[in-house]
Coordinates of N, CA, C and O in Angstrom, one line a residue:
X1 N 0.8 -1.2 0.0 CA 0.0 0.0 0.0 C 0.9 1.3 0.0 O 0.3 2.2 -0.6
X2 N 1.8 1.5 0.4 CA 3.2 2.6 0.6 C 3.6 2.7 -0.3 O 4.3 3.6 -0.6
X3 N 3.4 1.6 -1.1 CA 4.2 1.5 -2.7 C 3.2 2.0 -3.5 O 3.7 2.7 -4.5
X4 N 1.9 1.9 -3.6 CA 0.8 2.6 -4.2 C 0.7 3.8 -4.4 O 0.5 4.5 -5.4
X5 N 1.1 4.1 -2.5 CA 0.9 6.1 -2.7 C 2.1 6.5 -2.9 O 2.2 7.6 -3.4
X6 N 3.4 5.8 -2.7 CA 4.4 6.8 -3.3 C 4.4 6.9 -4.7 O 4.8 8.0 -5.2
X7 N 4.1 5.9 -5.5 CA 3.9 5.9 -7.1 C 2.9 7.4 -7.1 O 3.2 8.6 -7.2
X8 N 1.8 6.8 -6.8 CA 0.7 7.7 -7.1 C 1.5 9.5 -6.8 O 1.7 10.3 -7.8
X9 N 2.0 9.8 -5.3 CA 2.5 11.0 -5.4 C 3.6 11.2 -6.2 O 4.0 12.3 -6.4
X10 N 4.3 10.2 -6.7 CA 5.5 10.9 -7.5 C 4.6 11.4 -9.0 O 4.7 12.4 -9.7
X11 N 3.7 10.1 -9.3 CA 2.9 10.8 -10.5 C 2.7 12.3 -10.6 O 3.3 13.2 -11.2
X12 N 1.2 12.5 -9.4 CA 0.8 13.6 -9.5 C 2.3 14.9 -8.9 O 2.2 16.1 -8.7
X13 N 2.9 14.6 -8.9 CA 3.9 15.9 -8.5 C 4.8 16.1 -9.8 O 5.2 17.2 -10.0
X14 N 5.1 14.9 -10.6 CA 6.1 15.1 -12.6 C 4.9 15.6 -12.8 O 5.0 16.6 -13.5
X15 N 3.5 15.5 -12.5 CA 2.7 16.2 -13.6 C 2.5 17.6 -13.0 O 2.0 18.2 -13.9
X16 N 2.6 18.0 -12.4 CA 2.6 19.7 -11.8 C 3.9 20.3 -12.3 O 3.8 21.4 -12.7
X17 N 5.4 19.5 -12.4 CA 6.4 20.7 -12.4 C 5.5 21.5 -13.9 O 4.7 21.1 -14.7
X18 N 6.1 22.8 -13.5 CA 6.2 23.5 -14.8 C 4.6 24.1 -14.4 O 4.6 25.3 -14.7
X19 N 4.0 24.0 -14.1 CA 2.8 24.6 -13.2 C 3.0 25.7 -12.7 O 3.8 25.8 -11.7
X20 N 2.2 26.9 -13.1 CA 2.6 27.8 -11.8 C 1.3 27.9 -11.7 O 0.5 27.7 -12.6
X21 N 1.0 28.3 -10.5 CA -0.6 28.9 -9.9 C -0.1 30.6 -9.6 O 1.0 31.1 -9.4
X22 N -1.2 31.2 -9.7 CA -1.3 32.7 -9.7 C -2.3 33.6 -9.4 O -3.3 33.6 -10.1
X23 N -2.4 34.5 -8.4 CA -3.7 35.0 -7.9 C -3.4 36.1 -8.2 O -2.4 36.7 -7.7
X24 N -4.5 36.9 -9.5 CA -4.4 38.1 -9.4 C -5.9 39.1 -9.0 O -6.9 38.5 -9.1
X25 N -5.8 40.2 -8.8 CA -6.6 41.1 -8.4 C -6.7 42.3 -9.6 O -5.6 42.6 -10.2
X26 N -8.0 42.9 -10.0 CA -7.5 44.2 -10.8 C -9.4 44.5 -10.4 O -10.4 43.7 -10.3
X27 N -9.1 46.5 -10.4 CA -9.7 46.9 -10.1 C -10.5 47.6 -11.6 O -9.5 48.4 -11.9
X28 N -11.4 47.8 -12.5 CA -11.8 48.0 -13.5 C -12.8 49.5 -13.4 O -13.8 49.4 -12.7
X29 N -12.6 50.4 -13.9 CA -13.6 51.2 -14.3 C -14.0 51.4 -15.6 O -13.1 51.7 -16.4
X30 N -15.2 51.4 -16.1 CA -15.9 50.9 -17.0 C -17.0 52.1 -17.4 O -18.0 52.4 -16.7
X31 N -16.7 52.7 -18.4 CA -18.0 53.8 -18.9 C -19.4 53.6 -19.1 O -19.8 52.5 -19.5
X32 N -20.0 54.2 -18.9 CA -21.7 53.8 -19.8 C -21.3 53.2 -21.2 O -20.3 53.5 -21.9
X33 N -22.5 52.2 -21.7 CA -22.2 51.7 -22.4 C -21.7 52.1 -23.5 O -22.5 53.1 -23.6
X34 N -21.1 52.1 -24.4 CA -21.2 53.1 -26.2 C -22.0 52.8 -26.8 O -22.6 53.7 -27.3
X35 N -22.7 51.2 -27.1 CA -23.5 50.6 -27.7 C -24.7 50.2 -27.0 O -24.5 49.1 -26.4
X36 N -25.6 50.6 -26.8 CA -26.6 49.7 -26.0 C -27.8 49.4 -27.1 O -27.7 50.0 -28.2
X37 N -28.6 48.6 -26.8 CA -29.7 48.3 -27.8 C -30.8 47.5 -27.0 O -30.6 46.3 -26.7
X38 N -32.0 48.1 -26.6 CA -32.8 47.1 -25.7 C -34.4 47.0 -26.5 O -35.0 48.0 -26.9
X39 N -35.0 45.7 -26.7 CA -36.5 45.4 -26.9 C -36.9 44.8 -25.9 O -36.6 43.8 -25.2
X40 N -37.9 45.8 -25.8 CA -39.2 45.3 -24.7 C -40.1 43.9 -25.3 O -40.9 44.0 -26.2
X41 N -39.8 42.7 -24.6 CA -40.6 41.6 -25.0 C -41.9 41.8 -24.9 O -42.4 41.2 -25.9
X42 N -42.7 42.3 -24.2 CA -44.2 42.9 -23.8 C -44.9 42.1 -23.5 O -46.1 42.1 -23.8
X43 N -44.4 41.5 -22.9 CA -45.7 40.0 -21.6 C -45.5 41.0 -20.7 O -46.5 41.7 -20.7
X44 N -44.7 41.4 -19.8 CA -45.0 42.3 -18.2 C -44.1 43.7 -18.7 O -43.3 43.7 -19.6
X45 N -44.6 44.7 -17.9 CA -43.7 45.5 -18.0 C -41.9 45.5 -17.2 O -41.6 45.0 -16.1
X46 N -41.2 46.1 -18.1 CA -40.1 46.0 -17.7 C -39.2 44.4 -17.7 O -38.3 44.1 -16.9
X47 N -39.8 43.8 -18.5 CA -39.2 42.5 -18.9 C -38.4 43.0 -20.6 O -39.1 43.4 -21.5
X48 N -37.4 42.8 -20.6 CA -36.5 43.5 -21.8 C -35.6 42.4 -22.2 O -35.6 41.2 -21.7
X49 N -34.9 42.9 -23.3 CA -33.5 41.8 -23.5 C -32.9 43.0 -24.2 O -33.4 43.8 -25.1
X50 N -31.6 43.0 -23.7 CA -30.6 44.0 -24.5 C -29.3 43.3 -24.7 O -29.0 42.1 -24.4
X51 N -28.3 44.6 -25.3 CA -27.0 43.9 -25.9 C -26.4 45.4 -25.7 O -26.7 46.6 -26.2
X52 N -25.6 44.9 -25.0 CA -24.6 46.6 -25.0 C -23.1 46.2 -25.1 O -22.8 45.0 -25.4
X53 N -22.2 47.2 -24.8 CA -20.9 47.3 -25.0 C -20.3 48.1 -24.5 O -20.1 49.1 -25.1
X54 N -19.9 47.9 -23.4 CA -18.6 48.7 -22.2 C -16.9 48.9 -22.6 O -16.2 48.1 -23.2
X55 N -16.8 49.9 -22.3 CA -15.4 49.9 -22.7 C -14.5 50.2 -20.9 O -14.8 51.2 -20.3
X56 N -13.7 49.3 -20.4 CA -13.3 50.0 -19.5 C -11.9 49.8 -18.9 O -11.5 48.6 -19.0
X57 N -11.1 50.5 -18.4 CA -9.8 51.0 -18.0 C -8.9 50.4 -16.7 O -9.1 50.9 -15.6
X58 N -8.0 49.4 -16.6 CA -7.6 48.6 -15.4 C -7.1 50.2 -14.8 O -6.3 51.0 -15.4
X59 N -8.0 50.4 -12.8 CA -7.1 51.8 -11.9 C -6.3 51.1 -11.1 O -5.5 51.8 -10.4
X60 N -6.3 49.5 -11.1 CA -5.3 49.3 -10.2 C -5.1 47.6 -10.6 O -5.9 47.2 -11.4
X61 N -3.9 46.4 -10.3 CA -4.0 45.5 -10.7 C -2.5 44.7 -11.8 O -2.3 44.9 -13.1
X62 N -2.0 44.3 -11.4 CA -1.7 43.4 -13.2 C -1.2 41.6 -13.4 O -1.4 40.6 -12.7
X63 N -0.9 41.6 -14.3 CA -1.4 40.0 -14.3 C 0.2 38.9 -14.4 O 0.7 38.5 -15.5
X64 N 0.7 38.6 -13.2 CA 1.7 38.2 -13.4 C 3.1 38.9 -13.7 O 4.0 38.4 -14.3
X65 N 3.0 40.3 -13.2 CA 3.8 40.8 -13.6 C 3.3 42.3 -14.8 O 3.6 43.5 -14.9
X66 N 2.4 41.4 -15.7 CA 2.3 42.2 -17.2 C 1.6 42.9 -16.6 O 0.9 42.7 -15.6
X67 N 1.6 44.2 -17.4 CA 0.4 45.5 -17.0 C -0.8 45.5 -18.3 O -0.7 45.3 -19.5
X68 N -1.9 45.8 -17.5 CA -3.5 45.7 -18.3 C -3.3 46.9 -19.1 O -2.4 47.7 -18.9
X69 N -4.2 47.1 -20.1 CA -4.2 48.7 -21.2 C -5.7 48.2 -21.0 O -5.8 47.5 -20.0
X70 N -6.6 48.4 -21.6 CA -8.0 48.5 -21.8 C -8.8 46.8 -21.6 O -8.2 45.7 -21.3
X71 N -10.1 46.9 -21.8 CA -11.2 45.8 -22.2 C -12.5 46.2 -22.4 O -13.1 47.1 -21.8
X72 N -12.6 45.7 -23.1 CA -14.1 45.9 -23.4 C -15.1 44.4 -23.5 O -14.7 43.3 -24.0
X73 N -16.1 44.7 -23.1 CA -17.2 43.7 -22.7 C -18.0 44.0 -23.8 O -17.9 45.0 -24.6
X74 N -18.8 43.0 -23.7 CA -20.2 43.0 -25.2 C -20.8 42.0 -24.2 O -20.2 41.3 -23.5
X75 N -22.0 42.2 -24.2 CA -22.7 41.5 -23.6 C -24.2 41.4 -23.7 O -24.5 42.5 -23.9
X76 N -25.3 40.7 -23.6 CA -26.2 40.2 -23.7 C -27.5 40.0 -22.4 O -27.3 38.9 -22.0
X77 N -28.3 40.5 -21.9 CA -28.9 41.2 -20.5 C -30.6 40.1 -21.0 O -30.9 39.9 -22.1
X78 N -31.1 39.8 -20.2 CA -32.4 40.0 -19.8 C -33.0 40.7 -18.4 O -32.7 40.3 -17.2
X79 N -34.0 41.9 -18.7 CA -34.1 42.6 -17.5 C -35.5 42.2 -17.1 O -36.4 42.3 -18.0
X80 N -35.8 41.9 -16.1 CA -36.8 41.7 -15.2 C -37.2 43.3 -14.1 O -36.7 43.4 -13.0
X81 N -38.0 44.0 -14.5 CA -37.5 45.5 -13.9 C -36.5 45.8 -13.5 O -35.8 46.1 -14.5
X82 N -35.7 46.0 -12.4 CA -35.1 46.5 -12.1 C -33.4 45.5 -11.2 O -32.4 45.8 -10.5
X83 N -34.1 44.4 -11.8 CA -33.1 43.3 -11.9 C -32.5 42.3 -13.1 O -33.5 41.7 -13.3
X84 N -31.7 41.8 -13.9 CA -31.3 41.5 -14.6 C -30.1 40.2 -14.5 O -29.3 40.0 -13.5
X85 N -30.0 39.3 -15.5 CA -29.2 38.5 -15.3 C -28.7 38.2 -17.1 O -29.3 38.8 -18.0
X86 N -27.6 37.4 -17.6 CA -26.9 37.8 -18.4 C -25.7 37.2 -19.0 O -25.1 36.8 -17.9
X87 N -25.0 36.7 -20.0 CA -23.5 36.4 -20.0 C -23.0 37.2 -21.0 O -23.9 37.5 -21.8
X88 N -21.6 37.9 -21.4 CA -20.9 38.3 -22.2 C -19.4 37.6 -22.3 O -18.9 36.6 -21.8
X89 N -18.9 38.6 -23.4 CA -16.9 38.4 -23.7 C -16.3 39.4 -23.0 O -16.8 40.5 -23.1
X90 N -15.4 39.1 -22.4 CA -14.7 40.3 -22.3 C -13.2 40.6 -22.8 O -12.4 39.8 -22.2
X91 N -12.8 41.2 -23.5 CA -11.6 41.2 -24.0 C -10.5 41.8 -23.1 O -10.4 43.0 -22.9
X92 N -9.8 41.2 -22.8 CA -8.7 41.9 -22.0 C -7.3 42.0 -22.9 O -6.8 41.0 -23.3
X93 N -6.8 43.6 -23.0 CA -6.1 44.0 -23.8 C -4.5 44.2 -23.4 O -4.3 45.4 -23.2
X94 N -3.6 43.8 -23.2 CA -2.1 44.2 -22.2 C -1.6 45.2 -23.0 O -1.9 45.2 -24.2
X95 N -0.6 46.1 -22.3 CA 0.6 47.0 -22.6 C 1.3 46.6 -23.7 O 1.7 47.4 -24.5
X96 N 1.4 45.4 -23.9 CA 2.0 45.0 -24.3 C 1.6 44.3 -26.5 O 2.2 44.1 -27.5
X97 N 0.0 44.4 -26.0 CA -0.5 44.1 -27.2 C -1.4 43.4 -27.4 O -2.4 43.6 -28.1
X98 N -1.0 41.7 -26.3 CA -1.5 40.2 -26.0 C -3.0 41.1 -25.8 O -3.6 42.1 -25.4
X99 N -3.3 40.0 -26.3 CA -5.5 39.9 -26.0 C -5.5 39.2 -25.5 O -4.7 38.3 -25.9
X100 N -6.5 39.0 -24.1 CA -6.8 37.5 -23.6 C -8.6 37.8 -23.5 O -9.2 38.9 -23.3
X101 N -9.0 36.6 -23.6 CA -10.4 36.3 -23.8 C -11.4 35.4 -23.4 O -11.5 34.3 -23.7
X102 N -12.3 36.6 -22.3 CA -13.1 35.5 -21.6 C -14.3 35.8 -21.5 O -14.7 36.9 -21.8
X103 N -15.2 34.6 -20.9 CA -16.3 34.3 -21.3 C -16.9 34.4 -19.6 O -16.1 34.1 -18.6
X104 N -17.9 34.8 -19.4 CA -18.7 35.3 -18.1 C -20.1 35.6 -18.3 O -20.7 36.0 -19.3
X105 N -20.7 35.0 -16.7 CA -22.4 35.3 -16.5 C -22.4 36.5 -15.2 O -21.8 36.6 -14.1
X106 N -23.5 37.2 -15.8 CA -23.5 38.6 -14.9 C -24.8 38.6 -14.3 O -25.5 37.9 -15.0
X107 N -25.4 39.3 -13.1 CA -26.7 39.4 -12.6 C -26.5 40.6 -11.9 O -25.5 41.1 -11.4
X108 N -27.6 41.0 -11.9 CA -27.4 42.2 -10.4 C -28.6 43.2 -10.5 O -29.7 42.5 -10.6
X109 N -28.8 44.5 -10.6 CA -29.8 46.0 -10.3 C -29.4 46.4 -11.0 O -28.2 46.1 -11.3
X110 N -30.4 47.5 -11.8 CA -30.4 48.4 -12.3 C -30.9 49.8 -11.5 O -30.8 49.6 -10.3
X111 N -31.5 51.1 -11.9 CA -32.3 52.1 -11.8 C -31.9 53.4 -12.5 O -30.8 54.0 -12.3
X112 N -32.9 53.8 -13.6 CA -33.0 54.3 -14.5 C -32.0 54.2 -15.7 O -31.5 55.1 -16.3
X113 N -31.7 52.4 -15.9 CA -31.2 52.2 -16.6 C -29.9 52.1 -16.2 O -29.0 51.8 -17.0
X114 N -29.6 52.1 -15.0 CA -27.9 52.4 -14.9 C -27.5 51.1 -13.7 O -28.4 50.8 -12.9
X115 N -26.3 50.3 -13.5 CA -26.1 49.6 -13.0 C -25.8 50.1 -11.7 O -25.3 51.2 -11.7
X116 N -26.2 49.4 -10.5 CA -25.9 49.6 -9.1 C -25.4 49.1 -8.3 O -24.6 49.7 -7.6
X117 N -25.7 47.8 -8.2 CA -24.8 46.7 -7.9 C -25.0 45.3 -8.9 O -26.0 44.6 -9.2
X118 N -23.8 45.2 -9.2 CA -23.6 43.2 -9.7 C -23.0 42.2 -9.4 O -22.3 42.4 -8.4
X119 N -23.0 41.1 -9.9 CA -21.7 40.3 -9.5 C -21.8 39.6 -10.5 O -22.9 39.3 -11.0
X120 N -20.4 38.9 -11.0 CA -20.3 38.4 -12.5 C -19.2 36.8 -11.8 O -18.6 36.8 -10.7
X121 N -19.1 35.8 -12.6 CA -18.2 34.6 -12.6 C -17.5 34.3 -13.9 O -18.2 33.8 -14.8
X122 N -16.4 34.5 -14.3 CA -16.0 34.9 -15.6 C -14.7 32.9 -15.5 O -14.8 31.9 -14.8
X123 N -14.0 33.2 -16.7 CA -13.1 31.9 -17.2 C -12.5 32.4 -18.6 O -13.0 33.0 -19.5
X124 N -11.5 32.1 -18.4 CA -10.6 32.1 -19.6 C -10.6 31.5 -20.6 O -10.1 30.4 -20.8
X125 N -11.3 32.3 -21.6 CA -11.7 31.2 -23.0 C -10.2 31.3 -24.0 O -10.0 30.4 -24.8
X126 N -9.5 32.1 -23.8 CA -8.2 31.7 -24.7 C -7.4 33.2 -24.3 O -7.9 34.3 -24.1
X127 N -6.1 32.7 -24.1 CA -5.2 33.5 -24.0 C -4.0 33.7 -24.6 O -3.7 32.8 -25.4
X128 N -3.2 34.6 -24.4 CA -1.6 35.0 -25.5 C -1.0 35.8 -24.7 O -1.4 36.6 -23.8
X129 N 0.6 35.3 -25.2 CA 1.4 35.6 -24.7 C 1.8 34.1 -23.3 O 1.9 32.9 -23.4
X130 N 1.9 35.3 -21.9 CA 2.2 34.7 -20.9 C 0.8 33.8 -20.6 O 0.9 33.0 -19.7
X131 N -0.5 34.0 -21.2 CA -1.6 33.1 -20.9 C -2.0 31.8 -22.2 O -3.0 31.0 -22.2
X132 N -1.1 31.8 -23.0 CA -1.2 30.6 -23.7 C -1.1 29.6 -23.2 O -0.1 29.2 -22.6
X133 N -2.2 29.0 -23.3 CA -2.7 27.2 -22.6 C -3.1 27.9 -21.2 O -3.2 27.0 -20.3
X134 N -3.2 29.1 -20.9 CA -3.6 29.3 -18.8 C -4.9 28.7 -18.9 O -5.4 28.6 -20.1
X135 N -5.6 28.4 -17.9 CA -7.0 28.3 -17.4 C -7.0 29.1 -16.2 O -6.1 29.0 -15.3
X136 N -7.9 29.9 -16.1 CA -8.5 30.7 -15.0 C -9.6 30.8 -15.0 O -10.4 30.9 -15.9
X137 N -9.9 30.8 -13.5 CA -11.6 31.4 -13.1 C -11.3 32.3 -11.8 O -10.5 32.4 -10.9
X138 N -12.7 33.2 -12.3 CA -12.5 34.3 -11.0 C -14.3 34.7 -10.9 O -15.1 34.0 -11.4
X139 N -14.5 35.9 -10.3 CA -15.5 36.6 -10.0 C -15.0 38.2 -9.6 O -13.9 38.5 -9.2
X140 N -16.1 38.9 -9.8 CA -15.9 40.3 -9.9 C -17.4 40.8 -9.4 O -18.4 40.3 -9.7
X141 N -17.1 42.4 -8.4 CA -18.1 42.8 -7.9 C -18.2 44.1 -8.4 O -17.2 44.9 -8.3
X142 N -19.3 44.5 -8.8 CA -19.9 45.3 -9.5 C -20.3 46.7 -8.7 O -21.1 46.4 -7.8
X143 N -20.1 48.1 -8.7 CA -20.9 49.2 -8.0 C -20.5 50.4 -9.1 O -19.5 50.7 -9.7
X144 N -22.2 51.2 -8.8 CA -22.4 52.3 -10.0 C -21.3 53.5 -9.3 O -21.7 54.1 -8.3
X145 N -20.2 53.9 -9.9 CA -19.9 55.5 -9.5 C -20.0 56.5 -10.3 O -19.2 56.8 -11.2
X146 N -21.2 57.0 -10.1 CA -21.7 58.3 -10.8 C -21.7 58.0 -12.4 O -20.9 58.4 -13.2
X147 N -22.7 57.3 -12.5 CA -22.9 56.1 -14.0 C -21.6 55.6 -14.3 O -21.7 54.8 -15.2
X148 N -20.5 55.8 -14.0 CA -19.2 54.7 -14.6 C -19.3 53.5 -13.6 O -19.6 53.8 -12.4
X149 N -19.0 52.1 -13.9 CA -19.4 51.5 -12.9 C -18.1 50.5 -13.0 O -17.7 50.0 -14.1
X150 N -17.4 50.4 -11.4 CA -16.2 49.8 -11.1 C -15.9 48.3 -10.7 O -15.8 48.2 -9.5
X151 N -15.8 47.4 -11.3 CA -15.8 45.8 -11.4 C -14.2 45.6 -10.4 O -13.2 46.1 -10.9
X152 N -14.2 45.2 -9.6 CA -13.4 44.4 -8.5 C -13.3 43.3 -8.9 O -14.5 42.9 -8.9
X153 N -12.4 42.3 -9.4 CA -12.3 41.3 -9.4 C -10.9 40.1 -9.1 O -9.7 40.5 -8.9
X154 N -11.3 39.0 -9.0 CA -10.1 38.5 -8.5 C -10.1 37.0 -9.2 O -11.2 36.4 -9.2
X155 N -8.7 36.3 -9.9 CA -8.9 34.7 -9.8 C -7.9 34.3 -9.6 O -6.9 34.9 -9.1
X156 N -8.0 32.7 -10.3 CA -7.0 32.0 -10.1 C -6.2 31.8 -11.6 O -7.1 32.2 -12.3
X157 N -5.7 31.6 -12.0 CA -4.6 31.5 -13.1 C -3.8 30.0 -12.9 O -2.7 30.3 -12.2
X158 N -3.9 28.7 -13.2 CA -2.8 27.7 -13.8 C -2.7 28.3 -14.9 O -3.4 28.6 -15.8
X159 N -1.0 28.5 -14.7 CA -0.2 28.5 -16.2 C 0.0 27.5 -16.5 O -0.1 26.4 -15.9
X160 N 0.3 27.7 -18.0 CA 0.3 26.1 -19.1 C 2.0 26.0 -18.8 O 2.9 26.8 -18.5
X161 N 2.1 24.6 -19.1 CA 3.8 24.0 -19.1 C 4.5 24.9 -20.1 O 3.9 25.3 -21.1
X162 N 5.8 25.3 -19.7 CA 6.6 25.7 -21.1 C 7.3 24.7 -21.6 O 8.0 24.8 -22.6

């Protein structure tokens, strides 16, 4: 049986070298949308489906070292009055050039159209550069400041083997 788990742990540990794990944080402010586009379905009032497009700016944060330059989201809403739920892309753009690209579901408040509070669960649909082959998952919290609205978020990052 000693011979089982030392096999077994020498396995699982050749298959980790070259692994790195990585926790990053970045803090996002994010404009009104540029694009928004909403139809009222008309069973109840204030039951909608829209598609907008945020453009927004890393104020604090960077990813392994690399520093963020912009992102922009597109995204896809059903609103229930003054509640909403949702998935988009979000493009994250580096200093450096690299795009990385991920895929996320959003829910939260509105009022008078404008976000107030959300909370989103995002994943890494493909990355470049230092995120080629990464997987990550995180979450990010949502609050309106004076209609620009500022996304907190945090995950995890496995890097791919080099």
């Amino acid at each position: 049986m000693r011979k089982l788990f030392g096999v077994l742990l020498a396995v699982c540990l050749l298959s980790c070298v070259g692994l790195a794990q990585v926790k990053s944080t970045v803090l996002w402010k994010c404009d009104k949308p540029s694009d928004q586009h909403s139809i009222s379905v008309g069973d109840k009032p204030g039951h909608a489906y829209a598609v907008d497009q945020v453009t927004c700016t890393p104020v604090s944060g960077d990813l392994d070292g690399a520093k963020r330059k912009s992102g922009t989201g597109t995204e896809f809403l059903e609103l229930h009055g003054d509640k909403f739920t949702g998935h988009g892309e979000f493009i994250e753009t580096m200093e450096n050039g690299d795009k990385n690209f991920y895929t996320y579901q959003v829910k939260g408040t509105v009022k008078d159209g404008l976000l107030q509070t959300g909370s989103d669960t995002w994943s890494l649909s493909e990355g470049a550069g230092k995120l080629k082959g990464a997987k990550a998952t995180g979450s990010c919290k949502g609050a309106n400041a004076d209609g620009a609205v500022t996304w907190d978020c945090s995950g995890d990052y496995t890097m791919a083997k080099k």
